[in-house]
mmCIF file of N, CA and C in Angstrom:
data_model
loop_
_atom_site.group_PDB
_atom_site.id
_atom_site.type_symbol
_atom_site.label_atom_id
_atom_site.label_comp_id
_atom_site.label_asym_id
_atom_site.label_seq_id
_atom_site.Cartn_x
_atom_site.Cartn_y
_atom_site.Cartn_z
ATOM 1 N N UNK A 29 135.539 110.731 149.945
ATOM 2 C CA UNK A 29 135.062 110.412 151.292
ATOM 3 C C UNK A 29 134.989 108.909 151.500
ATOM 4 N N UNK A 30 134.536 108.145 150.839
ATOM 5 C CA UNK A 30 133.772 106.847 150.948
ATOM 6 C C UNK A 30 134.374 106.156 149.587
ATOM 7 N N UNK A 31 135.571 105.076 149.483
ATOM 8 C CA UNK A 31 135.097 104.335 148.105
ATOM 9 C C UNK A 31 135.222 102.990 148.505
ATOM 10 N N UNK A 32 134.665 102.256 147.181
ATOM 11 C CA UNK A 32 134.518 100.952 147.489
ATOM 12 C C UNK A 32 134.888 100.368 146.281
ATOM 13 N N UNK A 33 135.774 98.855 146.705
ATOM 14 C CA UNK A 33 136.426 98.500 145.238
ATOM 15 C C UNK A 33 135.885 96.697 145.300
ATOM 16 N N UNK A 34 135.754 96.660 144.202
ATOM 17 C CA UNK A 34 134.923 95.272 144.385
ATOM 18 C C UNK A 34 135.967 93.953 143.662
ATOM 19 N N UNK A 35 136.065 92.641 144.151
ATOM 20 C CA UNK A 35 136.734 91.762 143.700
ATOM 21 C C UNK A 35 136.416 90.426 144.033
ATOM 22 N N UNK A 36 136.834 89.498 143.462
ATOM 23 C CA UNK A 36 136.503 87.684 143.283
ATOM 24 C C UNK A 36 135.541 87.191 142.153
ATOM 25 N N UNK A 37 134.997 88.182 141.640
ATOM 26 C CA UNK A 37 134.156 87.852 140.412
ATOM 27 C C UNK A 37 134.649 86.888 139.871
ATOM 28 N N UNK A 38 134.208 85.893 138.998
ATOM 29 C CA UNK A 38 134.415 85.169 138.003
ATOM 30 C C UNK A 38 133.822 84.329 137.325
ATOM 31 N N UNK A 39 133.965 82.687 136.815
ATOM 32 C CA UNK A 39 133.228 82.401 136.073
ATOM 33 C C UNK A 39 133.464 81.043 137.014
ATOM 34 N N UNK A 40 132.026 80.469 136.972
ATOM 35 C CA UNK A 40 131.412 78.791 137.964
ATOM 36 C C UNK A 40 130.674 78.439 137.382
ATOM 37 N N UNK A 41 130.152 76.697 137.280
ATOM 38 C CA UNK A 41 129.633 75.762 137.058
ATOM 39 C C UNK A 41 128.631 75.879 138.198
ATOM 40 N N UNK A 42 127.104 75.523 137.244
ATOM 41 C CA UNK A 42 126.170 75.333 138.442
ATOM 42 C C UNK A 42 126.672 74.773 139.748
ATOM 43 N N UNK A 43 125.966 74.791 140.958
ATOM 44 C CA UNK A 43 126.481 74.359 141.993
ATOM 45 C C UNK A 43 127.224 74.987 142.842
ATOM 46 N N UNK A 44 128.229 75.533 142.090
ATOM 47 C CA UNK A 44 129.569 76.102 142.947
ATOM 48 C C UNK A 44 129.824 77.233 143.520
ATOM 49 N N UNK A 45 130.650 77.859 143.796
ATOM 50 C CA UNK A 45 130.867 78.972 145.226
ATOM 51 C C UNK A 45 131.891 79.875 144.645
ATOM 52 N N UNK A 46 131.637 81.071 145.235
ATOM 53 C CA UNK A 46 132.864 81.745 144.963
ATOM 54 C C UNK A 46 132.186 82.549 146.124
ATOM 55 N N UNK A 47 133.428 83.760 146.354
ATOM 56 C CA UNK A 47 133.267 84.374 147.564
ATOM 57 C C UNK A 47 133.369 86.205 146.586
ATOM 58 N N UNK A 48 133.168 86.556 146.796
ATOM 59 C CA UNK A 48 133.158 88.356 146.492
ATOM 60 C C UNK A 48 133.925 89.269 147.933
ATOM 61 N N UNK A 49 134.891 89.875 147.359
ATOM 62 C CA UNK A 49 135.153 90.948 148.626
ATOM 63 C C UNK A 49 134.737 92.331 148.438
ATOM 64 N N UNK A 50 134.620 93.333 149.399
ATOM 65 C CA UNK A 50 134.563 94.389 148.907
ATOM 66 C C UNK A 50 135.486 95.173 150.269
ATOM 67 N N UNK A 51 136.240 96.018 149.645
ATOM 68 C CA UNK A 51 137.160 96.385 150.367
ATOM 69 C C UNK A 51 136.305 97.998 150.467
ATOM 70 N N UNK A 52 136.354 98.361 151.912
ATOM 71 C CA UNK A 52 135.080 99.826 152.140
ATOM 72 C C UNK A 52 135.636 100.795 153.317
ATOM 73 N N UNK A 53 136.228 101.741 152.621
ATOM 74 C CA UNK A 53 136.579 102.947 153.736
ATOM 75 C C UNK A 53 135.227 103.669 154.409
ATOM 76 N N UNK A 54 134.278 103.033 154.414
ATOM 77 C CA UNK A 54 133.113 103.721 155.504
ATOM 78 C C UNK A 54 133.266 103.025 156.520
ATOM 79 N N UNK A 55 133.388 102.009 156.387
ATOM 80 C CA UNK A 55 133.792 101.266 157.925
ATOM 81 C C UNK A 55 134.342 102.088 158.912
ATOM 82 N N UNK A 56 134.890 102.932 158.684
ATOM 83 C CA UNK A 56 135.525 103.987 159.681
ATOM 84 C C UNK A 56 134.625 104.662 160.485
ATOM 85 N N UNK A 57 133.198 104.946 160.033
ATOM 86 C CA UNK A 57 132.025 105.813 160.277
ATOM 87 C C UNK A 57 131.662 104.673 161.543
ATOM 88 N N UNK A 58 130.692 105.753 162.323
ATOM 89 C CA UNK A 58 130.303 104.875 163.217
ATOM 90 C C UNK A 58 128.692 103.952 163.064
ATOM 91 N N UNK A 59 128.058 104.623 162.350
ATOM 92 C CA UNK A 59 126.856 103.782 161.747
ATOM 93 C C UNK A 59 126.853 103.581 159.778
ATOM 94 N N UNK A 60 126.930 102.379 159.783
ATOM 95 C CA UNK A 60 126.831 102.328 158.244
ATOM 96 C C UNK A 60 125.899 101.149 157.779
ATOM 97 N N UNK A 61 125.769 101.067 156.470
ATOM 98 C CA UNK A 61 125.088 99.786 156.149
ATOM 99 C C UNK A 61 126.041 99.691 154.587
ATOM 100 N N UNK A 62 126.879 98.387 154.383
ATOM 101 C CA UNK A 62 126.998 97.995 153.329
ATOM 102 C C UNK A 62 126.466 96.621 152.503
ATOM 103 N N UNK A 63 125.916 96.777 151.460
ATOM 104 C CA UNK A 63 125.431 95.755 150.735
ATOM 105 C C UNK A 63 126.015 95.731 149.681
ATOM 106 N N UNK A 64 125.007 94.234 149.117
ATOM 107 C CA UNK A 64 125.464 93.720 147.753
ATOM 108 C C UNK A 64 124.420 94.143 146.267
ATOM 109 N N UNK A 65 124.242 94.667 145.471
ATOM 110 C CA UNK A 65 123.273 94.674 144.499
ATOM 111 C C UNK A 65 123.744 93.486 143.527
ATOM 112 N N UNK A 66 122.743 93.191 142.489
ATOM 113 C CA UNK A 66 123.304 92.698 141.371
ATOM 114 C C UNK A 66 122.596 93.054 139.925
ATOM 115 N N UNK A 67 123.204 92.941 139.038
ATOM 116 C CA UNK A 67 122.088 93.514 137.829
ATOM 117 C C UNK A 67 122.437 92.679 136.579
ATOM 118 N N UNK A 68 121.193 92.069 135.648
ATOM 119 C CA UNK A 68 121.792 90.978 134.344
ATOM 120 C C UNK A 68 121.203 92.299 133.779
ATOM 121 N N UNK A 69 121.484 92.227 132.391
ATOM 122 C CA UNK A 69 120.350 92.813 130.905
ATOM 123 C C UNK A 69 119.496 92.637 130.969
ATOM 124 N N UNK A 70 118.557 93.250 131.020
ATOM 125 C CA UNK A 70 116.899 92.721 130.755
ATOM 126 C C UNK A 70 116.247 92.500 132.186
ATOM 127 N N UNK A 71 117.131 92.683 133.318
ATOM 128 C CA UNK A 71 116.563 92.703 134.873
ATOM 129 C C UNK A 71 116.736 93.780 135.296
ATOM 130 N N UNK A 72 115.881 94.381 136.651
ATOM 131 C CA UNK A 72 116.233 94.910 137.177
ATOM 132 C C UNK A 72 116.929 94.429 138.336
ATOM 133 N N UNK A 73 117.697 96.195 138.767
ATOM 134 C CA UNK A 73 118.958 95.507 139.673
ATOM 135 C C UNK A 73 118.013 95.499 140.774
ATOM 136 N N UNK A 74 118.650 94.545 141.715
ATOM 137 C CA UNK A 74 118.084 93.949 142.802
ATOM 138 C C UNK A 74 119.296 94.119 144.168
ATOM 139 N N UNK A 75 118.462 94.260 145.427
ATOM 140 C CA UNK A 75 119.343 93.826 146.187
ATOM 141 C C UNK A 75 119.514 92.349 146.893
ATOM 142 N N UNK A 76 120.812 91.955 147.460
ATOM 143 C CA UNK A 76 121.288 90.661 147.988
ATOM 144 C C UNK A 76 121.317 90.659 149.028
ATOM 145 N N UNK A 77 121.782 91.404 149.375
ATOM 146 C CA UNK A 77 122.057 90.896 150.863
ATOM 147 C C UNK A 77 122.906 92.808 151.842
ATOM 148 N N UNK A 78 122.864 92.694 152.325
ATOM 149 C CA UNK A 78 123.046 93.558 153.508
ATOM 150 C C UNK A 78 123.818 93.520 154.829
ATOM 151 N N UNK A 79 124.753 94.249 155.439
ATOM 152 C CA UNK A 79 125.563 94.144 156.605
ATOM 153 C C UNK A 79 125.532 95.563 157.455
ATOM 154 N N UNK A 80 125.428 95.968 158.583
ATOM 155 C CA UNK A 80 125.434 96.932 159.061
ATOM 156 C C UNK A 80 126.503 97.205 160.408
ATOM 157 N N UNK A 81 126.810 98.263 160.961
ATOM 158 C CA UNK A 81 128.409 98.280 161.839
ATOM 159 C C UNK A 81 127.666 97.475 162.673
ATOM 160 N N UNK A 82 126.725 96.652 162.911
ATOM 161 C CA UNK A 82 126.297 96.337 164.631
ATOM 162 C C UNK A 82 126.309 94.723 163.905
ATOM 163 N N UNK A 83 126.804 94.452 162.985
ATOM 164 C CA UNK A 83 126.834 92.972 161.968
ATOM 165 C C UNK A 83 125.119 92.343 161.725
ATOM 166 N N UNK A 84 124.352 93.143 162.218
ATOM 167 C CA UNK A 84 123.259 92.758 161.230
ATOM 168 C C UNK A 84 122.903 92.432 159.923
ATOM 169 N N UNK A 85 122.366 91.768 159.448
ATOM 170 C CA UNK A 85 122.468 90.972 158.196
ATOM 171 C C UNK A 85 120.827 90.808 157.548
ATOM 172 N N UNK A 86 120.765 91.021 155.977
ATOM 173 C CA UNK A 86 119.434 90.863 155.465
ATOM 174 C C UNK A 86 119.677 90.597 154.220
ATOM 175 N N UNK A 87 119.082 89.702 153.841
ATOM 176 C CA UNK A 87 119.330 88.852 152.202
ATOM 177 C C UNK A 87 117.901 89.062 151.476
ATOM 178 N N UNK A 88 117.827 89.073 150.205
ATOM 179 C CA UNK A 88 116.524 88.759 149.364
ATOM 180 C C UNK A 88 116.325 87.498 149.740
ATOM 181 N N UNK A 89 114.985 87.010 149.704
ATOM 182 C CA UNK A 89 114.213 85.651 149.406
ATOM 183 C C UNK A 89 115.263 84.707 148.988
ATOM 184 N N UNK A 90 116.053 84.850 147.796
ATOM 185 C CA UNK A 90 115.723 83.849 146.704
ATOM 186 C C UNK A 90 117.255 83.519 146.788
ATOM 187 N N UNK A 91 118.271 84.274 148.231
ATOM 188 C CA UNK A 91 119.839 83.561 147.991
ATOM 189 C C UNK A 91 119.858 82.979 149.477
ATOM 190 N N UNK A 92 118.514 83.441 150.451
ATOM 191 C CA UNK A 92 118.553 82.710 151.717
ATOM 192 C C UNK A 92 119.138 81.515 151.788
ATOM 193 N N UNK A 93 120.048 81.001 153.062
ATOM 194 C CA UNK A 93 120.860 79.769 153.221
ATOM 195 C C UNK A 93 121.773 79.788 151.897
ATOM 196 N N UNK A 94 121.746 80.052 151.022
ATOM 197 C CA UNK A 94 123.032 79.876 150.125
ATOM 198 C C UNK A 94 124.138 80.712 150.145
ATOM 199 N N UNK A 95 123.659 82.295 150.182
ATOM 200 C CA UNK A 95 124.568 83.188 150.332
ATOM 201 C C UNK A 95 124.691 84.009 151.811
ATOM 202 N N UNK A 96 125.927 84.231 152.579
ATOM 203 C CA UNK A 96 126.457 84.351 153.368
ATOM 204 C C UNK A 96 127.287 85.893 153.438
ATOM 205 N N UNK A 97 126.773 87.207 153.942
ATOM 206 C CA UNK A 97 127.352 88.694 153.940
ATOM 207 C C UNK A 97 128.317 88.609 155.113
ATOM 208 N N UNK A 98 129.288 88.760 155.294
ATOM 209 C CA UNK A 98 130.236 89.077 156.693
ATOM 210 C C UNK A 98 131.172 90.105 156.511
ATOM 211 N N UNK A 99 131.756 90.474 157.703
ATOM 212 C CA UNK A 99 132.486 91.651 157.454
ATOM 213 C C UNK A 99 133.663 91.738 158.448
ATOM 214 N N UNK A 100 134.771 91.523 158.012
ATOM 215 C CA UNK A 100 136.453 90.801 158.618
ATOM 216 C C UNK A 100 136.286 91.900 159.771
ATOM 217 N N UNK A 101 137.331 90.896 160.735
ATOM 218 C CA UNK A 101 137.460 91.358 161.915
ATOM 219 C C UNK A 101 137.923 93.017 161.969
ATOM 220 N N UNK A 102 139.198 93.475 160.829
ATOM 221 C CA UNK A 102 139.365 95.031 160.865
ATOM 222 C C UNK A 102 138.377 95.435 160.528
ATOM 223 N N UNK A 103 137.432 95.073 159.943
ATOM 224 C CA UNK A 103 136.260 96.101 159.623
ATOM 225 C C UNK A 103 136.377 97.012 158.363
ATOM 226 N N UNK A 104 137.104 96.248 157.419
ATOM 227 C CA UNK A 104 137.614 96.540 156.680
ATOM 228 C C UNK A 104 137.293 96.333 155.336
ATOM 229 N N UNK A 105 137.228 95.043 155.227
ATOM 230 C CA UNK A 105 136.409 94.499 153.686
ATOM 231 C C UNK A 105 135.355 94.061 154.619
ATOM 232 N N UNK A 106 134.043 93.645 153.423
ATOM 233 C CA UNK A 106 133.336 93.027 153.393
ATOM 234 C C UNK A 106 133.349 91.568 152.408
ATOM 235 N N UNK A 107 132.702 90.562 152.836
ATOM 236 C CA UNK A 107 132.457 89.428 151.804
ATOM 237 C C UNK A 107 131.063 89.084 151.658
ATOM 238 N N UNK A 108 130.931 88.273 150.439
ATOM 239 C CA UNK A 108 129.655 88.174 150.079
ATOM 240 C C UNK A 108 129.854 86.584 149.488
ATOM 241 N N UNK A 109 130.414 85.430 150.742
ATOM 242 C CA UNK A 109 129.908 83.615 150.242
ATOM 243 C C UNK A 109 128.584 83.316 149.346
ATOM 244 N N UNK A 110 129.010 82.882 148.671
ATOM 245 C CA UNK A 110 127.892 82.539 147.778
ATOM 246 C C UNK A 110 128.334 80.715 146.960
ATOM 247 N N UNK A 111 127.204 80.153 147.396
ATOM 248 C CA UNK A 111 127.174 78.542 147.187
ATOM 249 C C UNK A 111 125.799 78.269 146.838
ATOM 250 N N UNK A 112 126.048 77.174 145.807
ATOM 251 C CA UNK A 112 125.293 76.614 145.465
ATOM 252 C C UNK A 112 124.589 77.351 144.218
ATOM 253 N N UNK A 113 125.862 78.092 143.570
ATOM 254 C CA UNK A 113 125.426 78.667 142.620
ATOM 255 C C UNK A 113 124.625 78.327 141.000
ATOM 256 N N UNK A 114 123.200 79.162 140.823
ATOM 257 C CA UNK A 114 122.762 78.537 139.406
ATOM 258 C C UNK A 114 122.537 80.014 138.865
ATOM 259 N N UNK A 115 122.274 79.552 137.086
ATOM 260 C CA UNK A 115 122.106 80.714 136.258
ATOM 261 C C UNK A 115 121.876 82.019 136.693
ATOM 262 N N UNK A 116 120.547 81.564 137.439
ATOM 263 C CA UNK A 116 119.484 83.029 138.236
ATOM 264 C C UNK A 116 120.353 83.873 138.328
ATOM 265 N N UNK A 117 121.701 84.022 139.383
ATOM 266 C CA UNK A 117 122.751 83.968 139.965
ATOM 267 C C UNK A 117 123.739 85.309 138.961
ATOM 268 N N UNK A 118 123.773 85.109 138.088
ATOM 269 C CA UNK A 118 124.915 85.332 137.444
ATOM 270 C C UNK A 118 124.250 86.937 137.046
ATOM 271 N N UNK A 119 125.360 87.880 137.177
ATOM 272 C CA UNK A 119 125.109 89.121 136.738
ATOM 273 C C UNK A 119 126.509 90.190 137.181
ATOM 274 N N UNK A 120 126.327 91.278 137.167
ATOM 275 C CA UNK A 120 127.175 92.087 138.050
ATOM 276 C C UNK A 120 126.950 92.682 139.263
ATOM 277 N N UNK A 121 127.656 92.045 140.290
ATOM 278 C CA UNK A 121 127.988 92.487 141.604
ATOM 279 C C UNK A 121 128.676 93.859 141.760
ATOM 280 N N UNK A 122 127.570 94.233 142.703
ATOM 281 C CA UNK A 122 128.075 95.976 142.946
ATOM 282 C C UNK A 122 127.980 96.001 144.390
ATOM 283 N N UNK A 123 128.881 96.542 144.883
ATOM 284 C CA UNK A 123 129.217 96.914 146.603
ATOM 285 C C UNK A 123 128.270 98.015 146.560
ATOM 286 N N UNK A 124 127.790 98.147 147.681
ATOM 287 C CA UNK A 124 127.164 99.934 147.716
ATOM 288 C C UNK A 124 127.044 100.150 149.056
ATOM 289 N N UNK A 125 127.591 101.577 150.194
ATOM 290 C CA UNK A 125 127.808 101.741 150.900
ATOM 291 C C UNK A 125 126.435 102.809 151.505
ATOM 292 N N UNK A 126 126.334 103.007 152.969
ATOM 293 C CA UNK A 126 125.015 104.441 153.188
ATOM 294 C C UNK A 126 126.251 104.584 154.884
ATOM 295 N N UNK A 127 126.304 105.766 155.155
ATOM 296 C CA UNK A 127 126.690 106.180 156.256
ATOM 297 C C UNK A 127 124.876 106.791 157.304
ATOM 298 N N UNK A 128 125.006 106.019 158.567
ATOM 299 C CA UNK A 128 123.856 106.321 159.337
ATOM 300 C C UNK A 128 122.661 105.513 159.129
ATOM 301 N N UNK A 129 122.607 104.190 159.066
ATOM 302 C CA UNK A 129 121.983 103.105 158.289
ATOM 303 C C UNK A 129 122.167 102.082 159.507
ATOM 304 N N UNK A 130 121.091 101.388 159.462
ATOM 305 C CA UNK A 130 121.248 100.088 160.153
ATOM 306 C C UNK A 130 120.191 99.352 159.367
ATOM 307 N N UNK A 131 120.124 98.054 159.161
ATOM 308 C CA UNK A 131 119.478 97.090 158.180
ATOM 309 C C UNK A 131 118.177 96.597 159.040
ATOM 310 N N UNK A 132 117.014 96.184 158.510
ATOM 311 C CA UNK A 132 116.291 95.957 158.434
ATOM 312 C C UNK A 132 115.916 94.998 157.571
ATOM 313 N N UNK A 133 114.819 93.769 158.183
ATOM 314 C CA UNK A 133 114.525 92.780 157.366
ATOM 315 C C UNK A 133 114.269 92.917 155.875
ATOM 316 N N UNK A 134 114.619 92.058 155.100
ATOM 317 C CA UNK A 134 114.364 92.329 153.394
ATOM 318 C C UNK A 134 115.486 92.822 152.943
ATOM 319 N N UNK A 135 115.213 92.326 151.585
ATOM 320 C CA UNK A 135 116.597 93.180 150.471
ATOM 321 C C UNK A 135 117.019 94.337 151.217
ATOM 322 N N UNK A 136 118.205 94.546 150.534
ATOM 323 C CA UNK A 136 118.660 96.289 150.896
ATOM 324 C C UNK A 136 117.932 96.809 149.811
ATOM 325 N N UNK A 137 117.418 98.421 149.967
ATOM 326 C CA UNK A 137 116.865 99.201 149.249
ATOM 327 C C UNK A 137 117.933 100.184 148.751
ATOM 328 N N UNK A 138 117.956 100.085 147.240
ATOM 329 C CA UNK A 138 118.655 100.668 146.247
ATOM 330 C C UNK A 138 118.890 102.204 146.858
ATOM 331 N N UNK A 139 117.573 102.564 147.104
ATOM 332 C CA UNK A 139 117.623 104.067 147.244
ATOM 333 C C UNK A 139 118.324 104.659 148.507
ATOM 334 N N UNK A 140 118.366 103.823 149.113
ATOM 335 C CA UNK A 140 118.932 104.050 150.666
ATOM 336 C C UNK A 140 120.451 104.364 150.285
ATOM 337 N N UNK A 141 121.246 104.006 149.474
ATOM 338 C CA UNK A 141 122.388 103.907 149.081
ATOM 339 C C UNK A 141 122.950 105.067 148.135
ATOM 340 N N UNK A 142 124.515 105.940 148.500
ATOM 341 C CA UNK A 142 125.049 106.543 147.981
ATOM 342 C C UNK A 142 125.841 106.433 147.336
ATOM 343 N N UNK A 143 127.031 105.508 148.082
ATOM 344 C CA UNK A 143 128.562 105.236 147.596
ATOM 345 C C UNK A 143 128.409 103.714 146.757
ATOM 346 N N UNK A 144 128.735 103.867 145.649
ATOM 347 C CA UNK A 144 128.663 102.565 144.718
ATOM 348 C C UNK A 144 130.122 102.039 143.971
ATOM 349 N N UNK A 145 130.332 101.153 143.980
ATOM 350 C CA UNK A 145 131.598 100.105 143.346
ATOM 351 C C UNK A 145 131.791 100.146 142.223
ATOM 352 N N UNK A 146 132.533 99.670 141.627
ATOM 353 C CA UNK A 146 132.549 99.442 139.930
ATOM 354 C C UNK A 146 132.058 98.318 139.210
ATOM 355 N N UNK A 147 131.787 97.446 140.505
ATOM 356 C CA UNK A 147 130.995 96.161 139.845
ATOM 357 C C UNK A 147 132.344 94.825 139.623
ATOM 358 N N UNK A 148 131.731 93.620 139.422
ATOM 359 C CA UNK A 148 132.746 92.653 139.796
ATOM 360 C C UNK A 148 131.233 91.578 138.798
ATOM 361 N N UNK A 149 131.966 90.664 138.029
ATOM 362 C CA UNK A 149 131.287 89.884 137.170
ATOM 363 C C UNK A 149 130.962 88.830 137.468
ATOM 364 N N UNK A 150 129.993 88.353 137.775
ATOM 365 C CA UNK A 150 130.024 86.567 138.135
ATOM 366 C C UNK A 150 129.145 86.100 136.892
ATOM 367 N N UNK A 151 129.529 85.294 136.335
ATOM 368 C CA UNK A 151 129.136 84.108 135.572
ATOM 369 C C UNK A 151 128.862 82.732 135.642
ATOM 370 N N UNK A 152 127.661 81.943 135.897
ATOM 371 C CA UNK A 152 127.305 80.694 136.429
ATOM 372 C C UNK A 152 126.902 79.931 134.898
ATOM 373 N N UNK A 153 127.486 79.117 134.725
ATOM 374 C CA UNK A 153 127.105 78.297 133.799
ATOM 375 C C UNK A 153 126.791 76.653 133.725
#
């Protein structure tokens, strides 16, 4: 029904940027919400940031003004800008999709979410 494939992961120097895509066949639906999770060893996973079909947008605390959720004009992928990257930062990026969702202030909530990615690696060093 729904998959999602995740890509741009890689490896950055404090400071720096990379962008994450996530390419998402729910976009087709007429209400959705897709976000970003992330998860290190020894953390729990957390959510990042959030996008919904009406382009509403909701980030955790702690990537406000640095990281940037948008979602291309087909409606097709999603991205997840991310600048000004440090350690904190670094873990695995997971797309995760909800059909009938619209976002609300604060992290996205884990539980709200069905359709999940395979994950995409970022490393800040």
């Amino acid at each position: 029904h729904v998959q999602l494939v995740e890509s741009g992961g890689g490896s950055v120097q404090a400071g720096g940027s990379l962008r994450l895509s996530c390419a998402a066949s729910v976009s087709t639906y007429n209400s959705y919400c897709i976000a970003w999770f992330r998860q290190t060893p020894g953390k729990e996973r957390e959510g990042v940031a959030a996008i919904d079909n009406n382009g509403r947008t909701s980030y955790t605390d702690s990537v406000k003004g640095r990281f940037t959720i948008s979602e291309d004009s087909t409606k097709s992928t999603v991205h997840l800008q991310m600048s000004s990257l440090n350690p904190d930062d670094a873990g695995v990026y997971y797309c995760a999709a909800v059909k009938g969702c619209f976002v609300v202030p604060g992290p996205p909530m884990e539980d709200w979410y069905k359709y999940w990615g395979q994950g995409t690696q970022v490393t800040v060093s």
